[in-house]
Amino acid sequence: MIGLAGKPTLEFVKAFRALRRGVTLYALSVMGTPATVKALGADATGMAISQVVPLPSNVVTPVVRDFQAAWKASGATAEPSHLALEGYINARVFAEALQRAGRNPTRAAFIDATWNLKKWDLGGFEINATTPDRNASRFVELTLVGRDGRFIR
């Protein structure tokens, strides 16, 4: 299990792969970016990476369909990533909390509205913000990096 991010992770994976080619490495979601996979090249193949949002290509999930429509409408040319989907979900949560905070939101009203998003379904992705946990989602899935550098479930 790799608990690093950034350059130290890249260096570790490359060094480890030079020693032990067939071992599955497990990494946290911060490693699950297209830039990381590209930087690792073939060394990324077969890595298992935890993700905190659904696969951005999984159009079965309504929030992913909404995200892909917004992505396409934005004119983005890059392939959608987990990180981009996470940002989209965060923006939707922010907008919903701001709306629930009222016409003249205060800091306190916004914070209260944020932590009172209970069982809010964004379309197959539930937000259940609670205190004291400070964790709005319990979604986690493992993805693998395929030979083509794409994430698969």
PDB file of C-alpha atoms in Angstrom:
ATOM      1  CA  MET A   1       0.000   0.000   0.000  1.00  0.00           C
ATOM      2  CA  ILE A   2       1.467   3.314  -1.097  1.00  0.00           C
ATOM      3  CA  GLY A   3       0.623   6.267   1.135  1.00  0.00           C
ATOM      4  CA  LEU A   4       2.635   8.856  -0.748  1.00  0.00           C
ATOM      5  CA  ALA A   5       1.827  11.485  -3.350  1.00  0.00           C
ATOM      6  CA  GLY A   6       3.783  13.375  -5.957  1.00  0.00           C
ATOM      7  CA  LYS A   7       7.374  12.823  -7.004  1.00  0.00           C
ATOM      8  CA  PRO A   8       8.327  10.466  -4.121  1.00  0.00           C
ATOM      9  CA  THR A   9       5.565   8.112  -5.258  1.00  0.00           C
ATOM     10  CA  LEU A  10       6.793   8.076  -8.830  1.00  0.00           C
ATOM     11  CA  GLU A  11      10.320   7.356  -7.668  1.00  0.00           C
ATOM     12  CA  PHE A  12       9.149   4.587  -5.342  1.00  0.00           C
ATOM     13  CA  VAL A  13       6.995   2.856  -7.972  1.00  0.00           C
ATOM     14  CA  LYS A  14       9.744   2.956 -10.598  1.00  0.00           C
ATOM     15  CA  ALA A  15      12.332   1.584  -8.150  1.00  0.00           C
ATOM     16  CA  PHE A  16       9.948  -1.091  -6.858  1.00  0.00           C
ATOM     17  CA  ARG A  17       8.955  -2.203 -10.355  1.00  0.00           C
ATOM     18  CA  ALA A  18      12.639  -2.593 -11.241  1.00  0.00           C
ATOM     19  CA  LEU A  19      12.938  -5.085  -8.370  1.00  0.00           C
ATOM     20  CA  ARG A  20       9.516  -6.786  -8.343  1.00  0.00           C
ATOM     21  CA  ARG A  21       7.598  -6.657 -11.610  1.00  0.00           C
ATOM     22  CA  GLY A  22       4.541  -8.880 -10.882  1.00  0.00           C
ATOM     23  CA  VAL A  23       3.430  -7.501  -7.514  1.00  0.00           C
ATOM     24  CA  THR A  24       0.200  -5.511  -7.372  1.00  0.00           C
ATOM     25  CA  LEU A  25       0.753  -2.117  -5.803  1.00  0.00           C
ATOM     26  CA  TYR A  26      -2.158  -0.431  -4.033  1.00  0.00           C
ATOM     27  CA  ALA A  27      -2.344   3.343  -3.875  1.00  0.00           C
ATOM     28  CA  LEU A  28      -4.611   6.083  -2.580  1.00  0.00           C
ATOM     29  CA  SER A  29      -6.823   8.166  -4.866  1.00  0.00           C
ATOM     30  CA  VAL A  30      -4.286  11.015  -5.030  1.00  0.00           C
ATOM     31  CA  MET A  31      -2.237   8.695  -7.251  1.00  0.00           C
ATOM     32  CA  GLY A  32      -5.158   8.153  -9.616  1.00  0.00           C
ATOM     33  CA  THR A  33      -4.500  10.982 -12.034  1.00  0.00           C
ATOM     34  CA  PRO A  34      -3.785  10.784 -15.749  1.00  0.00           C
ATOM     35  CA  ALA A  35      -0.559  12.752 -15.180  1.00  0.00           C
ATOM     36  CA  THR A  36       0.704  10.184 -12.675  1.00  0.00           C
ATOM     37  CA  VAL A  37      -0.171   7.275 -14.940  1.00  0.00           C
ATOM     38  CA  LYS A  38       1.513   8.991 -17.879  1.00  0.00           C
ATOM     39  CA  ALA A  39       4.639   9.724 -15.827  1.00  0.00           C
ATOM     40  CA  LEU A  40       4.869   6.090 -14.730  1.00  0.00           C
ATOM     41  CA  GLY A  41       4.216   4.670 -18.196  1.00  0.00           C
ATOM     42  CA  ALA A  42       4.274   0.869 -18.218  1.00  0.00           C
ATOM     43  CA  ASP A  43       5.162   0.860 -14.506  1.00  0.00           C
ATOM     44  CA  ALA A  44       1.586   1.987 -13.742  1.00  0.00           C
ATOM     45  CA  THR A  45       0.035  -1.069 -15.414  1.00  0.00           C
ATOM     46  CA  GLY A  46      -1.749  -3.279 -12.911  1.00  0.00           C
ATOM     47  CA  MET A  47      -1.689  -0.791 -10.048  1.00  0.00           C
ATOM     48  CA  ALA A  48      -4.829  -0.832  -7.902  1.00  0.00           C
ATOM     49  CA  ILE A  49      -5.933   2.652  -6.929  1.00  0.00           C
ATOM     50  CA  SER A  50      -8.723   3.552  -4.533  1.00  0.00           C
ATOM     51  CA  GLN A  51     -11.162   6.132  -5.871  1.00  0.00           C
ATOM     52  CA  VAL A  52     -13.624   8.301  -3.951  1.00  0.00           C
ATOM     53  CA  VAL A  53     -15.922   8.976  -6.919  1.00  0.00           C
ATOM     54  CA  PRO A  54     -17.294   6.665  -9.619  1.00  0.00           C
ATOM     55  CA  LEU A  55     -15.402   5.887 -12.794  1.00  0.00           C
ATOM     56  CA  PRO A  56     -15.800   9.018 -14.981  1.00  0.00           C
ATOM     57  CA  SER A  57     -16.716   6.841 -17.967  1.00  0.00           C
ATOM     58  CA  ASN A  58     -19.459   4.925 -16.110  1.00  0.00           C
ATOM     59  CA  VAL A  59     -22.493   6.518 -17.770  1.00  0.00           C
ATOM     60  CA  VAL A  60     -24.799   4.118 -15.920  1.00  0.00           C
ATOM     61  CA  THR A  61     -24.475   6.483 -12.945  1.00  0.00           C
ATOM     62  CA  PRO A  62     -26.646   9.603 -13.481  1.00  0.00           C
ATOM     63  CA  VAL A  63     -24.190  12.025 -11.832  1.00  0.00           C
ATOM     64  CA  VAL A  64     -21.510  10.797 -14.248  1.00  0.00           C
ATOM     65  CA  ARG A  65     -23.854  11.412 -17.196  1.00  0.00           C
ATOM     66  CA  ASP A  66     -24.491  14.947 -15.896  1.00  0.00           C
ATOM     67  CA  PHE A  67     -20.750  15.469 -15.443  1.00  0.00           C
ATOM     68  CA  GLN A  68     -19.965  14.227 -18.946  1.00  0.00           C
ATOM     69  CA  ALA A  69     -22.600  16.534 -20.439  1.00  0.00           C
ATOM     70  CA  ALA A  70     -21.116  19.509 -18.566  1.00  0.00           C
ATOM     71  CA  TRP A  71     -17.587  18.419 -19.558  1.00  0.00           C
ATOM     72  CA  LYS A  72     -18.559  18.248 -23.213  1.00  0.00           C
ATOM     73  CA  ALA A  73     -20.435  21.569 -23.057  1.00  0.00           C
ATOM     74  CA  SER A  74     -17.335  23.221 -21.575  1.00  0.00           C
ATOM     75  CA  GLY A  75     -15.365  22.380 -24.697  1.00  0.00           C
ATOM     76  CA  ALA A  76     -12.792  20.376 -22.750  1.00  0.00           C
ATOM     77  CA  THR A  77     -10.695  18.187 -25.016  1.00  0.00           C
ATOM     78  CA  ALA A  78      -8.916  16.089 -22.383  1.00  0.00           C
ATOM     79  CA  GLU A  79     -10.408  12.814 -21.260  1.00  0.00           C
ATOM     80  CA  PRO A  80     -12.487  13.277 -18.077  1.00  0.00           C
ATOM     81  CA  SER A  81     -10.686  12.146 -14.923  1.00  0.00           C
ATOM     82  CA  HIS A  82     -11.642  11.071 -11.426  1.00  0.00           C
ATOM     83  CA  LEU A  83     -10.190  14.345 -10.170  1.00  0.00           C
ATOM     84  CA  ALA A  84     -12.382  16.365 -12.550  1.00  0.00           C
ATOM     85  CA  LEU A  85     -15.477  14.398 -11.503  1.00  0.00           C
ATOM     86  CA  GLU A  86     -14.611  14.974  -7.845  1.00  0.00           C
ATOM     87  CA  GLY A  87     -14.361  18.709  -8.555  1.00  0.00           C
ATOM     88  CA  TYR A  88     -17.730  18.633 -10.338  1.00  0.00           C
ATOM     89  CA  ILE A  89     -19.369  16.884  -7.374  1.00  0.00           C
ATOM     90  CA  ASN A  90     -17.746  19.349  -4.952  1.00  0.00           C
ATOM     91  CA  ALA A  91     -19.073  22.277  -6.995  1.00  0.00           C
ATOM     92  CA  ARG A  92     -22.587  20.788  -6.938  1.00  0.00           C
ATOM     93  CA  VAL A  93     -22.368  20.324  -3.158  1.00  0.00           C
ATOM     94  CA  PHE A  94     -21.114  23.902  -2.740  1.00  0.00           C
ATOM     95  CA  ALA A  95     -23.951  25.281  -4.904  1.00  0.00           C
ATOM     96  CA  GLU A  96     -26.590  23.267  -3.036  1.00  0.00           C
ATOM     97  CA  ALA A  97     -25.298  24.389   0.365  1.00  0.00           C
ATOM     98  CA  LEU A  98     -25.181  28.002  -0.807  1.00  0.00           C
ATOM     99  CA  GLN A  99     -28.784  27.772  -2.005  1.00  0.00           C
ATOM    100  CA  ARG A 100     -29.913  26.188   1.277  1.00  0.00           C
ATOM    101  CA  ALA A 101     -28.121  28.922   3.247  1.00  0.00           C
ATOM    102  CA  GLY A 102     -30.754  31.416   2.093  1.00  0.00           C
ATOM    103  CA  ARG A 103     -30.978  34.633   0.120  1.00  0.00           C
ATOM    104  CA  ASN A 104     -28.407  36.459   2.247  1.00  0.00           C
ATOM    105  CA  PRO A 105     -26.121  33.674   3.393  1.00  0.00           C
ATOM    106  CA  THR A 106     -23.777  34.185   6.279  1.00  0.00           C
ATOM    107  CA  ARG A 107     -20.714  32.099   6.977  1.00  0.00           C
ATOM    108  CA  ALA A 108     -22.567  30.336   9.793  1.00  0.00           C
ATOM    109  CA  ALA A 109     -25.631  29.667   7.622  1.00  0.00           C
ATOM    110  CA  PHE A 110     -23.454  28.252   4.843  1.00  0.00           C
ATOM    111  CA  ILE A 111     -21.570  25.960   7.234  1.00  0.00           C
ATOM    112  CA  ASP A 112     -24.838  24.816   8.797  1.00  0.00           C
ATOM    113  CA  ALA A 113     -26.368  24.154   5.376  1.00  0.00           C
ATOM    114  CA  THR A 114     -23.294  22.208   4.292  1.00  0.00           C
ATOM    115  CA  TRP A 115     -23.365  19.892   7.300  1.00  0.00           C
ATOM    116  CA  ASN A 116     -27.109  19.383   6.954  1.00  0.00           C
ATOM    117  CA  LEU A 117     -26.978  17.842   3.487  1.00  0.00           C
ATOM    118  CA  LYS A 118     -28.503  14.564   4.621  1.00  0.00           C
ATOM    119  CA  LYS A 119     -29.013  11.702   2.182  1.00  0.00           C
ATOM    120  CA  TRP A 120     -28.861  14.074  -0.788  1.00  0.00           C
ATOM    121  CA  ASP A 121     -28.757  12.026  -3.980  1.00  0.00           C
ATOM    122  CA  LEU A 122     -26.837  13.643  -6.816  1.00  0.00           C
ATOM    123  CA  GLY A 123     -27.831  10.806  -9.119  1.00  0.00           C
ATOM    124  CA  GLY A 124     -26.407   7.568  -7.832  1.00  0.00           C
ATOM    125  CA  PHE A 125     -23.908   9.332  -5.583  1.00  0.00           C
ATOM    126  CA  GLU A 126     -25.165  10.144  -2.105  1.00  0.00           C
ATOM    127  CA  ILE A 127     -23.996  13.042   0.008  1.00  0.00           C
ATOM    128  CA  ASN A 128     -24.664  12.541   3.689  1.00  0.00           C
ATOM    129  CA  ALA A 129     -22.771  15.265   5.490  1.00  0.00           C
ATOM    130  CA  THR A 130     -22.647  14.703   9.207  1.00  0.00           C
ATOM    131  CA  THR A 131     -20.854  16.077  12.194  1.00  0.00           C
ATOM    132  CA  PRO A 132     -18.621  15.157  13.947  1.00  0.00           C
ATOM    133  CA  ASP A 133     -17.438  12.787  11.176  1.00  0.00           C
ATOM    134  CA  ARG A 134     -16.920  15.592   8.624  1.00  0.00           C
ATOM    135  CA  ASN A 135     -17.263  13.024   5.878  1.00  0.00           C
ATOM    136  CA  ALA A 136     -19.947  13.652   3.273  1.00  0.00           C
ATOM    137  CA  SER A 137     -19.474  10.470   1.271  1.00  0.00           C
ATOM    138  CA  ARG A 138     -18.545   6.910   2.042  1.00  0.00           C
ATOM    139  CA  PHE A 139     -18.054   5.953  -1.606  1.00  0.00           C
ATOM    140  CA  VAL A 140     -14.857   4.026  -2.318  1.00  0.00           C
ATOM    141  CA  GLU A 141     -14.024   1.659  -5.154  1.00  0.00           C
ATOM    142  CA  LEU A 142     -10.849   0.112  -6.482  1.00  0.00           C
ATOM    143  CA  THR A 143      -9.723   0.697 -10.034  1.00  0.00           C
ATOM    144  CA  LEU A 144      -6.880  -0.902 -11.922  1.00  0.00           C
ATOM    145  CA  VAL A 145      -4.621   0.789 -14.419  1.00  0.00           C
ATOM    146  CA  GLY A 146      -4.938  -1.129 -17.676  1.00  0.00           C
ATOM    147  CA  ARG A 147      -2.212  -1.679 -20.257  1.00  0.00           C
ATOM    148  CA  ASP A 148      -3.515   1.305 -22.205  1.00  0.00           C
ATOM    149  CA  GLY A 149      -3.175   3.560 -19.141  1.00  0.00           C
ATOM    150  CA  ARG A 150      -6.935   3.801 -18.596  1.00  0.00           C
ATOM    151  CA  PHE A 151      -8.663   3.079 -15.322  1.00  0.00           C
ATOM    152  CA  ILE A 152     -10.890   0.013 -15.221  1.00  0.00           C
ATOM    153  CA  ARG A 153     -13.148  -1.445 -12.533  1.00  0.00           C
TER     154      ARG A 153
END
